[in-house]
Short mmCIF file of C-alpha atoms in Angstrom, two decimals:
data_model
loop_
_atom_site.label_atom_id
_atom_site.label_comp_id
_atom_site.label_asym_id
_atom_site.label_seq_id
_atom_site.Cartn_x
_atom_site.Cartn_y
_atom_site.Cartn_z
CA MET W 1 0.31 0.04 -0.24
CA ASP W 2 1.38 3.02 -1.20
CA TYR W 3 1.07 5.34 2.61
CA SER W 4 2.45 8.56 0.96
CA SER W 5 -0.19 9.18 -1.27
CA LEU W 6 -1.72 10.22 2.24
CA LEU W 7 0.81 12.94 1.73
CA ILE W 8 1.20 13.12 -1.76
CA LEU W 9 -1.08 15.91 -3.26
CA ALA W 10 -2.96 14.53 -6.25
CA VAL W 11 -2.49 18.43 -8.79
CA GLU W 12 -4.47 17.03 -11.57
CA GLU W 13 -6.61 19.43 -13.91
CA GLY W 14 -9.10 20.87 -12.15
CA GLU W 15 -9.15 19.80 -9.00
CA ALA W 16 -8.51 21.23 -5.84
CA SER W 17 -4.58 22.42 -5.28
CA SER W 18 -2.95 22.13 -1.76
CA ALA W 19 -1.88 25.73 -1.89
CA GLU W 20 -5.92 26.34 -1.04
CA LEU W 21 -4.84 24.82 2.40
CA LEU W 22 -3.21 28.27 3.33
CA LEU W 23 -5.85 30.37 2.26
CA PRO W 24 -8.46 31.35 4.39
CA ALA W 25 -11.78 29.94 3.91
CA TRP W 26 -14.50 32.58 4.60
CA PRO W 27 -16.82 31.07 6.22
CA GLU W 28 -14.09 29.85 8.62
CA LEU W 29 -12.83 33.04 8.65
CA VAL W 30 -16.31 35.13 9.46
CA ALA W 31 -16.84 32.04 12.37
CA GLY W 32 -13.05 32.89 13.57
CA ILE W 33 -13.95 36.14 14.12
CA ILE W 34 -17.49 36.28 15.53
CA ALA W 35 -15.35 33.10 18.49
CA PHE W 36 -12.37 35.61 18.80
CA ALA W 37 -15.23 38.42 19.17
CA ILE W 38 -16.99 36.98 22.19
CA VAL W 39 -14.26 35.71 23.80
CA TYR W 40 -12.49 38.47 23.63
CA PHE W 41 -15.70 40.41 25.00
CA PHE W 42 -16.09 37.99 27.69
CA VAL W 43 -12.68 38.11 28.60
CA TRP W 44 -12.62 41.96 28.48
CA ARG W 45 -15.56 42.73 29.87
CA TRP W 46 -16.34 40.11 32.11
CA VAL W 47 -13.06 38.05 32.86
CA TRP W 48 -10.83 40.56 34.01
CA PRO W 49 -12.67 43.21 36.50
CA ASN W 50 -13.60 39.58 38.14
CA MET W 51 -10.21 38.66 37.87
CA SER W 52 -9.24 42.18 39.97
CA LYS W 53 -12.51 41.66 42.23
CA THR W 54 -11.51 38.41 43.34
CA MET W 55 -7.81 39.36 43.92
CA GLU W 56 -8.55 42.47 45.88
CA ALA W 57 -10.99 39.80 47.82
CA ARG W 58 -8.25 37.64 48.27
CA GLN W 59 -6.02 40.67 49.48
CA ALA W 60 -8.22 42.02 51.96
CA ALA W 61 -8.68 38.67 53.53
CA ILE W 62 -4.99 38.14 53.90
CA ALA W 63 -5.01 41.85 55.07
CA GLY W 64 -7.63 41.21 57.49
CA GLU W 65 -6.11 38.21 59.01
CA VAL W 66 -2.88 39.64 59.56
CA THR W 67 -4.46 42.35 61.02
CA ALA W 68 -6.23 40.03 63.24
CA ALA W 69 -3.68 37.80 64.29
CA GLU W 70 -1.46 41.55 65.45
CA LYS W 71 -4.70 42.11 67.54
CA ALA W 72 -4.71 38.97 69.00
CA LYS W 73 -0.84 38.55 69.60
CA GLU W 74 -1.07 42.43 70.74
CA GLU W 75 -3.97 41.50 73.14
CA ALA W 76 -2.47 38.50 74.90
CA GLU W 77 0.62 40.52 75.34
CA SER W 78 -1.34 43.34 77.21
CA LEU W 79 -2.69 40.63 79.02
CA VAL W 80 0.78 38.72 79.84
CA SER W 81 1.78 42.03 80.62
CA ASP W 82 -1.44 42.91 82.67
CA TYR W 83 -0.81 39.63 84.76
CA LYS W 84 2.85 39.95 85.92
CA ALA W 85 2.34 43.32 86.45
CA ARG W 86 -1.16 41.78 88.96
CA LEU W 87 1.34 39.28 89.93
CA ALA W 88 3.91 41.87 91.21
CA ASP W 89 1.15 43.79 92.77
CA ALA W 90 0.12 41.08 94.51
CA LYS W 91 3.78 40.43 95.82
CA THR W 92 4.53 43.06 97.16
CA GLU W 93 1.12 43.51 99.19
CA GLY W 94 1.53 40.55 100.81
CA ASN W 95 5.07 41.82 101.90
CA SER W 96 3.53 44.62 102.80
CA ILE W 97 1.30 43.30 104.36
CA VAL W 98 3.76 40.79 106.40
CA GLU W 99 5.50 43.84 107.26
CA GLU W 100 3.27 45.49 108.49
CA ALA W 101 1.98 42.73 110.33
CA ARG W 102 5.30 42.23 111.76
CA GLN W 103 5.12 45.53 112.89
CA THR W 104 2.20 46.05 114.74
CA ALA W 105 3.46 42.74 116.34
CA GLU W 106 6.99 44.49 117.06
CA GLN W 107 5.33 47.83 118.58
CA MET W 108 2.54 45.75 119.67
CA ARG W 109 5.42 43.64 121.92
CA THR W 110 7.28 46.58 122.80
CA ASP W 111 4.35 48.37 124.33
CA ILE W 112 3.11 45.27 125.83
CA ILE W 113 6.63 45.63 128.07
CA ALA W 114 6.44 49.32 128.54
CA LYS W 115 3.40 49.16 130.15
CA ALA W 116 3.78 45.74 132.06
CA GLU W 117 7.04 48.06 133.15
CA ALA W 118 5.49 50.65 133.98
CA ASP W 119 2.78 48.96 135.75
CA ALA W 120 5.76 47.18 137.87
CA GLU W 121 7.37 50.61 138.44
CA GLN W 122 3.65 51.88 139.39
CA ILE W 123 3.35 49.28 141.95
CA ARG W 124 7.05 49.60 143.48
CA ALA W 125 6.54 53.42 143.88
CA LYS W 126 2.94 52.93 145.76
CA ALA W 127 4.40 49.86 147.39
CA ARG W 128 7.63 51.92 148.35
CA GLU W 129 5.25 55.13 149.40
CA ASP W 130 2.93 52.50 151.66
CA ALA W 131 6.26 51.23 153.24
CA ALA W 132 7.36 55.22 153.82
CA GLY W 133 3.96 56.13 155.39
CA GLU W 134 3.79 53.01 157.21
CA LYS W 135 7.14 53.44 158.59
CA ALA W 136 6.29 57.16 159.33
CA ARG W 137 3.91 56.52 161.15
CA ALA W 138 5.04 53.70 162.91
CA LEU W 139 7.57 56.09 163.90
CA ALA W 140 5.63 58.97 165.40
CA ASP W 141 3.67 56.47 166.89
CA ALA W 142 6.56 54.98 168.84
CA LYS W 143 8.04 58.59 169.50
CA SER W 144 4.77 59.87 170.88
CA GLN W 145 4.15 56.43 172.35
CA VAL W 146 7.99 56.33 173.64
CA GLY W 147 7.34 59.20 175.38
CA SER W 148 4.42 58.63 177.35
CA ILE W 149 5.79 56.07 178.11
CA SER W 150 8.77 56.33 179.35
CA VAL W 151 7.04 59.93 181.41
CA ASP W 152 4.74 57.12 182.93
CA LEU W 153 7.71 54.99 183.36
CA ALA W 154 9.14 58.10 185.10
CA GLU W 155 6.67 59.36 187.02
CA LYS W 156 6.01 55.61 188.03
CA ILE W 157 9.68 55.64 189.34
CA VAL W 158 10.38 58.96 190.35
CA GLY W 159 7.14 59.89 192.39
CA GLU W 160 4.27 61.67 191.63
CA SER W 161 6.10 65.05 192.10
CA LEU W 162 8.24 65.83 189.96
CA ASP W 163 7.97 68.71 187.61
CA ALA W 164 5.62 67.08 184.09
CA GLN W 165 6.24 70.08 182.03
CA ALA W 166 10.53 69.83 182.44
CA HIS W 167 10.24 66.34 182.21
CA GLN W 168 8.29 66.23 179.15
CA ASP W 169 10.85 68.81 177.56
CA LEU W 170 14.01 67.01 178.43
CA ILE W 171 12.24 63.64 176.42
CA ASN W 172 11.67 65.80 173.89
CA ARG W 173 15.26 66.95 173.84
CA TYR W 174 16.15 62.88 173.70
CA LEU W 175 13.76 61.80 171.22
CA SER W 176 14.90 64.20 168.76
CA ASP W 177 18.48 63.66 169.26
CA LEU W 178 18.01 60.12 168.65
CA GLU W 179 15.97 61.48 165.46
CA LYS W 180 19.31 62.44 164.74
CA LEU W 181 21.31 59.08 164.89
CA MET I 1 -11.38 5.61 12.49
CA ASP I 2 -13.18 8.32 10.79
CA VAL I 3 -13.49 9.81 14.05
CA ILE I 4 -9.65 9.60 14.11
CA LEU I 5 -9.14 11.10 10.40
CA ALA I 6 -11.84 13.69 10.99
CA PHE I 7 -13.69 12.37 7.27
CA SER I 8 -16.10 9.82 6.13
CA CYS I 9 -16.58 6.95 4.09
CA ASN I 10 -18.06 3.99 3.50
CA PRO I 11 -16.32 1.49 6.49
CA GLN I 12 -17.69 -1.33 5.47
CA GLU I 13 -15.40 -1.57 2.10
CA GLN I 14 -12.40 -0.02 3.92
CA PRO I 15 -11.29 0.15 7.54
CA LEU I 16 -10.34 3.95 6.82
CA CYS I 17 -9.80 6.75 3.95
CA ILE I 18 -6.95 7.36 1.84
CA PRO I 19 -7.78 10.94 0.72
CA ASP I 20 -6.75 11.47 -2.56
CA SER I 21 -5.49 14.89 -0.97
CA ILE I 22 -4.06 16.29 2.04
CA LEU I 23 -6.62 18.71 1.53
CA GLU I 24 -9.54 16.05 2.39
CA LEU I 25 -8.12 15.84 6.16
CA PHE I 26 -8.74 19.33 6.66
CA GLU I 27 -11.89 19.91 5.49
CA LEU I 28 -14.52 18.85 7.24
CA PRO I 29 -17.62 17.63 5.73
CA VAL I 30 -20.72 20.49 5.25
CA LEU I 31 -23.29 20.36 7.95
CA PHE I 32 -25.62 22.79 6.05
CA GLY I 33 -25.66 25.29 3.64
CA SER I 34 -21.53 26.85 3.98
CA VAL I 35 -22.12 25.89 7.60
CA ASN I 36 -19.64 23.40 7.79
CA ARG I 37 -17.69 21.36 11.39
CA THR I 38 -14.82 23.23 11.32
CA MET I 39 -17.14 26.51 12.35
CA VAL I 40 -19.19 24.49 14.72
CA TYR I 41 -16.02 23.95 16.18
CA ILE I 42 -14.65 27.20 16.07
CA ILE I 43 -17.55 28.74 17.85
CA LEU I 44 -17.50 25.22 20.41
CA ALA I 45 -13.73 26.19 21.00
CA ALA I 46 -15.44 29.82 22.19
CA LEU I 47 -18.20 29.12 24.14
CA VAL I 48 -15.46 26.35 25.94
CA VAL I 49 -13.28 29.35 26.65
CA VAL I 50 -15.61 31.13 27.77
CA ALA I 51 -17.27 28.50 30.20
CA ALA I 52 -13.90 27.59 31.71
CA LEU I 53 -13.39 31.22 32.49
CA TYR I 54 -16.73 31.72 33.74
CA PHE I 55 -16.89 28.80 36.30
CA ALA I 56 -13.56 29.93 37.33
CA TYR I 57 -14.87 33.43 38.36
CA ARG I 58 -17.95 32.66 38.61
CA LYS I 59 -17.73 34.36 41.94
CA PRO I 60 -14.49 35.96 43.75
CA ARG I 61 -13.20 33.22 46.22
CA VAL I 62 -10.36 33.42 48.84
CA VAL I 63 -9.80 29.85 48.35
CA PRO I 64 -10.24 28.78 44.85
CA THR I 65 -11.84 24.92 43.58
CA LYS I 66 -9.31 23.05 42.16
CA PHE I 67 -10.61 23.15 38.41
CA GLY I 68 -10.40 27.44 40.03
CA LEU I 69 -6.58 26.79 40.12
CA ALA I 70 -6.14 25.49 37.08
CA VAL I 71 -7.83 28.09 34.81
CA GLU I 72 -6.16 31.07 37.23
CA SER I 73 -3.31 29.93 37.18
CA MET I 74 -3.26 29.64 33.27
CA VAL I 75 -4.63 33.51 33.37
CA ASP I 76 -2.08 34.27 35.90
CA PHE I 77 0.21 33.29 33.78
CA VAL I 78 -0.49 35.45 31.15
CA ARG I 79 -1.35 38.57 32.91
CA ASN I 80 2.34 37.96 35.10
CA ASP I 81 4.72 36.72 32.98
CA ILE I 82 3.70 37.28 29.69
CA ALA I 83 1.80 40.48 29.80
CA LEU I 84 3.28 42.74 32.51
CA GLY I 85 6.74 40.88 32.16
CA VAL I 86 6.98 41.68 28.35
CA ILE I 87 4.97 44.57 27.50
CA GLY I 88 6.15 45.77 31.02
CA PRO I 89 3.94 47.78 33.40
CA GLY I 90 1.88 49.14 30.79
CA GLY I 91 0.83 45.52 29.43
CA GLU I 92 -2.42 45.70 32.18
CA LYS I 93 -4.12 47.45 28.92
CA TYR I 94 -3.14 44.44 26.39
CA GLY I 95 -3.74 41.75 29.15
CA PRO I 96 -7.41 40.51 27.72
CA TYR I 97 -6.26 40.17 24.69
CA LEU I 98 -3.73 38.39 25.48
CA LEU I 99 -5.64 36.16 27.66
CA SER I 100 -8.30 35.31 24.96
CA LEU I 101 -5.53 34.96 22.48
CA PHE I 102 -3.67 32.50 24.31
CA MET I 103 -7.35 30.77 25.62
CA PHE I 104 -8.68 30.52 22.27
CA ILE I 105 -5.61 29.26 20.66
CA LEU I 106 -5.00 26.46 23.86
CA VAL I 107 -8.31 25.36 23.59
CA GLY I 108 -8.61 24.85 19.81
CA ASN I 109 -5.07 23.26 19.72
CA PHE I 110 -5.51 20.76 21.92
CA PHE I 111 -9.44 19.95 19.94
CA GLY I 112 -6.81 18.18 17.90
CA LEU I 113 -6.48 15.84 20.64
CA THR I 114 -10.24 15.73 22.18
CA PRO I 115 -11.41 12.15 20.87
CA PHE I 116 -14.49 12.62 19.00
CA ILE I 117 -13.71 16.48 17.74
CA ASN I 118 -9.84 15.66 16.36
CA PHE I 119 -9.64 18.70 14.43
CA PRO I 120 -7.27 21.25 15.75
CA ILE I 121 -9.27 24.50 14.58
CA GLY I 122 -5.74 26.08 13.98
CA SER I 123 -5.27 23.72 11.06
CA ARG I 124 -7.35 26.01 8.85
CA MET I 125 -5.38 29.40 7.84
CA ALA I 126 -8.69 31.20 8.86
CA ILE I 127 -7.93 31.15 12.43
CA PRO I 128 -4.15 31.62 12.83
CA GLY I 129 -4.45 34.22 10.00
CA PHE I 130 -7.02 36.50 11.87
CA LEU I 131 -5.32 36.35 14.81
CA ALA I 132 -1.91 37.50 13.38
CA LEU I 133 -3.63 39.98 11.51
CA VAL I 134 -5.63 41.25 14.48
CA THR I 135 -1.38 41.41 16.52
CA TYR I 136 -0.28 42.88 13.22
CA VAL I 137 -2.72 45.92 13.60
CA ILE I 138 -2.99 45.84 16.83
CA PHE I 139 1.05 46.42 16.86
CA VAL I 140 1.50 49.05 14.18
CA PHE I 141 -1.53 50.63 15.63
CA VAL I 142 -0.02 51.23 18.49
CA GLY I 143 3.07 52.42 17.22
CA PHE I 144 1.67 55.24 15.35
CA LYS I 145 -0.53 56.10 18.64
CA LYS I 146 2.42 56.31 20.53
CA GLN I 147 5.45 57.90 18.62
CA GLY I 148 3.49 58.92 15.63
CA LEU I 149 5.25 59.09 12.56
CA ALA I 150 8.56 58.96 14.28
CA TYR I 151 7.52 55.00 14.94
CA LEU I 152 8.93 54.32 10.97
CA GLY I 153 11.63 55.84 11.46
CA GLU I 154 12.73 54.50 14.58
CA THR I 155 11.78 50.91 13.31
CA LEU I 156 13.13 51.07 9.99
CA TRP I 157 16.29 53.25 10.48
CA PRO I 158 17.18 52.16 14.72
CA PRO I 159 19.57 54.51 16.29
CA GLY I 160 23.67 54.10 15.72
CA VAL I 161 23.25 52.31 11.96
CA PRO I 162 26.04 54.14 9.76
CA VAL I 163 24.25 55.97 6.98
CA ALA I 164 25.67 53.95 4.69
CA LEU I 165 23.64 50.47 5.39
CA ARG I 166 20.57 52.94 6.47
CA PRO I 167 19.11 51.51 3.23
CA LEU I 168 19.65 47.93 3.71
CA ILE I 169 18.99 48.15 6.85
CA GLY I 170 15.56 49.65 5.74
CA VAL I 171 14.65 46.71 3.54
CA ILE I 172 15.44 44.53 5.37
CA GLU I 173 13.51 45.62 8.21
CA LEU I 174 10.28 46.68 6.61
CA VAL I 175 10.33 43.10 5.42
CA SER I 176 11.41 41.83 9.00
CA ILE I 177 9.14 43.45 11.06
CA PHE I 178 6.33 44.64 8.57
CA ILE I 179 5.76 41.40 5.96
CA VAL I 180 7.31 38.74 8.19
CA ARG I 181 6.38 38.47 11.60
CA PRO I 182 2.34 38.85 10.59
CA PHE I 183 3.56 35.95 8.37
CA SER I 184 5.51 33.68 10.32
CA LEU I 185 3.63 34.32 13.49
CA ALA I 186 0.16 32.89 11.63
CA VAL I 187 2.49 30.43 9.67
CA ARG I 188 4.18 29.02 12.60
CA LEU I 189 0.91 28.33 14.55
CA PHE I 190 -0.89 26.85 11.04
CA ALA I 191 1.68 24.90 10.16
CA ASN I 192 2.64 23.01 13.29
CA LEU I 193 -0.84 22.19 13.89
CA VAL I 194 -1.26 20.82 10.20
CA ALA I 195 1.65 18.86 10.57
CA GLY I 196 0.63 17.38 13.62
CA HIS I 197 -2.53 16.52 12.34
CA THR I 198 -1.31 15.15 9.55
CA MET I 199 1.28 13.25 11.72
CA LEU I 200 -1.25 11.67 13.93
CA ALA I 201 -3.71 10.92 10.82
CA LEU I 202 -0.87 8.83 9.04
CA LEU I 203 0.71 7.17 12.46
CA LEU I 204 -2.24 6.26 14.08
CA GLY I 205 -4.48 5.34 10.76
CA SER I 206 -0.93 3.61 9.65
CA GLY I 207 -1.39 1.22 12.65
CA VAL I 208 -5.35 0.51 11.76
CA TYR I 209 -4.78 -0.09 8.43
CA PHE I 210 -2.57 -2.55 9.04
CA VAL I 211 -4.11 -4.54 11.50
CA TRP I 212 -7.34 -4.75 9.56
CA THR I 213 -6.14 -5.96 6.01
CA ALA I 214 -3.52 -8.57 7.81
CA ALA I 215 -7.70 -9.47 9.57
CA ASN I 216 -8.93 -10.11 5.91
CA GLY I 217 -6.22 -11.76 4.91
CA ASP I 218 -4.52 -9.73 2.58
CA ILE I 219 -1.45 -9.29 4.33
CA SER I 220 0.46 -11.79 6.23
CA PHE I 221 -0.73 -12.47 9.94
CA LEU I 222 3.02 -11.16 11.60
CA LYS I 223 3.06 -8.50 9.32
CA GLY I 224 -0.26 -7.00 9.64
CA PHE I 225 -0.41 -7.25 13.96
CA VAL I 226 3.44 -6.83 14.27
CA VAL I 227 4.02 -3.76 12.30
CA GLY I 228 0.69 -2.44 12.85
CA PRO I 229 0.62 -2.10 16.70
CA LEU I 230 3.99 -0.68 16.45
CA TRP I 231 2.84 2.45 14.23
CA PHE I 232 0.08 2.75 16.74
CA VAL I 233 2.59 3.10 19.75
CA PHE I 234 4.69 5.59 18.02
CA GLY I 235 1.09 7.16 17.03
CA MET I 236 0.57 7.06 20.18
CA ALA I 237 4.00 8.81 21.29
CA ILE I 238 3.56 11.66 18.66
CA PHE I 239 0.28 12.26 20.54
CA LEU I 240 2.06 12.80 23.84
CA LEU I 241 4.61 15.50 21.70
CA GLU I 242 1.91 16.84 20.48
CA ILE I 243 0.57 18.22 23.48
CA LEU I 244 3.50 19.88 24.56
CA VAL I 245 3.93 21.44 20.95
CA LEU I 246 -0.11 22.41 20.84
CA THR I 247 1.09 24.20 24.40
CA LEU I 248 3.82 25.23 23.33
CA GLN I 249 2.33 27.03 19.97
CA ALA I 250 -0.35 28.71 21.63
CA TYR I 251 2.51 30.14 24.40
CA ILE I 252 4.53 31.24 21.41
CA PHE I 253 1.95 32.91 19.61
CA THR I 254 0.77 34.89 22.61
CA LEU I 255 4.73 35.56 23.48
CA LEU I 256 5.60 36.97 20.14
CA SER I 257 1.93 39.22 19.96
CA ALA I 258 3.30 40.70 23.52
CA VAL I 259 6.92 40.92 22.06
CA TYR I 260 5.97 42.51 19.47
CA ILE I 261 3.39 45.10 20.83
CA GLU I 262 6.05 46.14 22.99
CA SER I 263 8.49 46.46 20.28
CA SER I 264 6.37 48.98 18.97
CA LEU I 265 6.00 50.42 22.80
CA ASN I 266 9.57 50.63 23.22
CA PRO I 267 11.82 51.61 20.35
CA ALA I 268 14.72 52.19 22.11
CA HIS I 269 15.97 48.20 21.47
CA MET G 1 20.19 17.17 -11.13
CA ASP G 2 19.36 13.54 -12.05
CA ALA G 3 19.44 11.85 -9.26
CA LEU G 4 16.92 14.93 -7.60
CA MET G 5 14.67 13.96 -10.17
CA ILE G 6 14.94 10.37 -9.45
CA LEU G 7 13.95 11.48 -6.15
CA ALA G 8 11.03 13.22 -6.61
CA GLN G 9 9.79 10.79 -9.03
CA GLU G 10 10.39 8.00 -5.94
CA GLY G 11 9.16 10.55 -3.37
CA ALA G 12 6.05 11.02 -5.51
CA GLY G 13 4.93 7.78 -5.64
CA LEU G 14 3.28 6.26 -8.74
CA THR G 15 0.38 9.08 -8.26
CA GLY G 16 1.72 12.12 -7.98
CA ASN G 17 3.82 14.21 -10.55
CA VAL G 18 7.49 15.50 -9.84
CA GLY G 19 6.89 18.65 -8.95
CA SER G 20 5.21 18.06 -5.51
CA GLY G 21 8.13 15.44 -5.14
CA LEU G 22 10.66 18.18 -5.77
CA ALA G 23 8.87 20.43 -3.41
CA ALA G 24 9.03 17.99 -0.78
CA ILE G 25 12.87 17.70 -1.02
CA GLY G 26 13.29 21.77 -1.64
CA TYR G 27 10.97 22.30 2.06
CA GLY G 28 13.91 19.29 3.79
CA LEU G 29 16.86 21.09 2.10
CA GLY G 30 15.37 24.35 3.23
CA ALA G 31 14.42 23.00 7.01
CA ILE G 32 17.91 22.78 7.48
CA GLY G 33 19.02 25.66 7.91
CA PRO G 34 16.28 26.73 10.28
CA GLY G 35 16.73 23.95 12.38
CA ILE G 36 20.22 24.59 12.94
CA GLY G 37 20.11 28.11 13.52
CA VAL G 38 17.23 27.27 16.28
CA GLY G 39 19.19 24.46 17.38
CA ILE G 40 22.24 26.92 18.48
CA VAL G 41 19.56 30.20 19.99
CA ALA G 42 17.63 27.44 21.89
CA GLY G 43 21.19 26.17 23.13
CA ASN G 44 23.13 29.25 24.07
CA ALA G 45 19.84 30.93 25.86
CA VAL G 46 19.85 27.18 27.84
CA GLN G 47 23.88 27.68 28.43
CA ALA G 48 23.06 31.90 29.21
CA MET G 49 19.99 30.76 31.49
CA ALA G 50 22.37 27.75 33.50
CA ARG G 51 25.03 30.33 34.15
CA GLN G 52 22.49 33.62 35.04
CA PRO G 53 19.65 31.70 36.49
CA GLU G 54 18.17 35.01 37.66
CA VAL G 55 17.67 36.49 34.52
CA ALA G 56 16.02 33.33 32.98
CA GLY G 57 13.07 35.46 32.05
CA MET G 58 13.91 37.40 29.76
CA LEU G 59 16.22 35.07 27.83
CA ARG G 60 13.43 33.09 27.54
CA THR G 61 11.46 36.02 25.78
CA ASN G 62 14.92 37.16 23.55
CA MET G 63 15.12 33.28 22.66
CA PHE G 64 11.83 33.17 21.40
CA ILE G 65 12.88 36.70 19.31
CA GLY G 66 15.23 34.75 18.27
CA MET G 67 13.72 31.69 17.51
CA ALA G 68 11.03 33.15 15.47
CA LEU G 69 13.32 35.18 13.26
CA SER G 70 15.46 32.11 12.15
CA GLU G 71 12.00 29.47 11.75
CA ALA G 72 10.40 32.21 9.55
CA LEU G 73 13.09 30.83 6.28
CA ALA G 74 11.57 27.33 7.93
CA LEU G 75 8.04 28.69 7.76
CA ILE G 76 8.85 29.64 3.85
CA GLY G 77 9.70 26.97 2.97
CA PHE G 78 6.35 24.99 4.32
CA VAL G 79 4.59 27.22 2.70
CA VAL G 80 6.28 27.31 -0.64
CA PHE G 81 6.16 23.43 0.23
CA PHE G 82 2.31 24.26 -0.36
CA LEU G 83 2.18 25.99 -3.14
CA ALA G 84 4.78 24.17 -5.62
CA GLY G 85 2.68 21.07 -5.04
#
């Protein structure tokens, strides 16, 4: 079988020449113009604007996501710093409370001690005073009793004729000498 | 088999029809009036492009669907790599044209590999011819609009050319820019598609033909059932190659359109 | 020239004419130059990209421009093949 006849171009009289292949057929040209016009019009009027719309939507979505992420990050950071600040506050507050309590306790202790000391001092002073008063009274009692007793004793010893006044002076002098001792 | 070869004959007598001329591989049957199947495919290609773009960009999605991602990557490629990458910041304006060019050519090319269609619409001169003409009109128009009549001078006599060489350079540039550019743009796509389609038809058709004739006892069993599948496998390898070629041709057509427009915008280099 | 004519007749097979066979040969010859040219352009571009990957985008664009220029000759050959066929 002669396969080359597929490619060999029979140019006989009156038959179509292969050069015809090089010339556009008018009906097909018209169809091509219509088809390309449809495609171009569609692309120009519809695809191109829609494409930029799609790209804008995508850009907006990405930008929105980025800003949202940034916002979330900022929020998280502020939250963390907030917590940190609060934690630090709580720590210092705790410290100050402990310190205050310690100080109060210290204050209380010193107050109590001071008060106790003062009380003790007071009690001691009162006791001393009482003792002194008692001693003085006892001395005075003793003084007067010693005088009268000595007078009585002397009366009894020397008899009744004795000048009471003169003796009294003598006794007083003796007693004051005694006191000086 | 008329599906593969895209033309029909009586399948009872022959497994496939050997065309008298290569023309018959590219002239599809007329459906009615002057409308043939090629025209239907041309309109279908436009509708496929429109539908693909419509479903990809129906609503502005933040996370695109898989299909949307595929279309979007193509659109982004044309926009960023071709329109903005080649033309520069002013390329946004030509983005829609380049995108529709790329998508239309790509879909039209892949019709050549699509089962039950099997016909690349770019293999009819009308399509690449028209598209190259549009690019030609755009880059010439842009050149005159941007630079006025200086466009001709700048293009035909690039600065720095010695005076003695100017007539020669002028003629060469005139031919290369205003004649060869649109011509080669159109013929490159056309030639690649014609060659690819012919090659596929020939190889796959040969495979089927060998097996069929051997089954009918016209040639020896060994010849038919060994050589036929080999042809078919070779055809399938070419099929894979065609995937690459068709994509590359759509890219090259779009890229060169962008390059030509850019050369009209910035004549300095 | 005789050898070429024989090749063309062989290529044209039984049904075709000599002109189409010659056209096929002509296209094959015409594709040699652009093939080498495109290969050189692509090879050097790849080398340059390997050396400086940071300008790969610009290099790729320039590579395609250069390829387009040298490929134009092959495309003209393709068209001439059809015109002659």
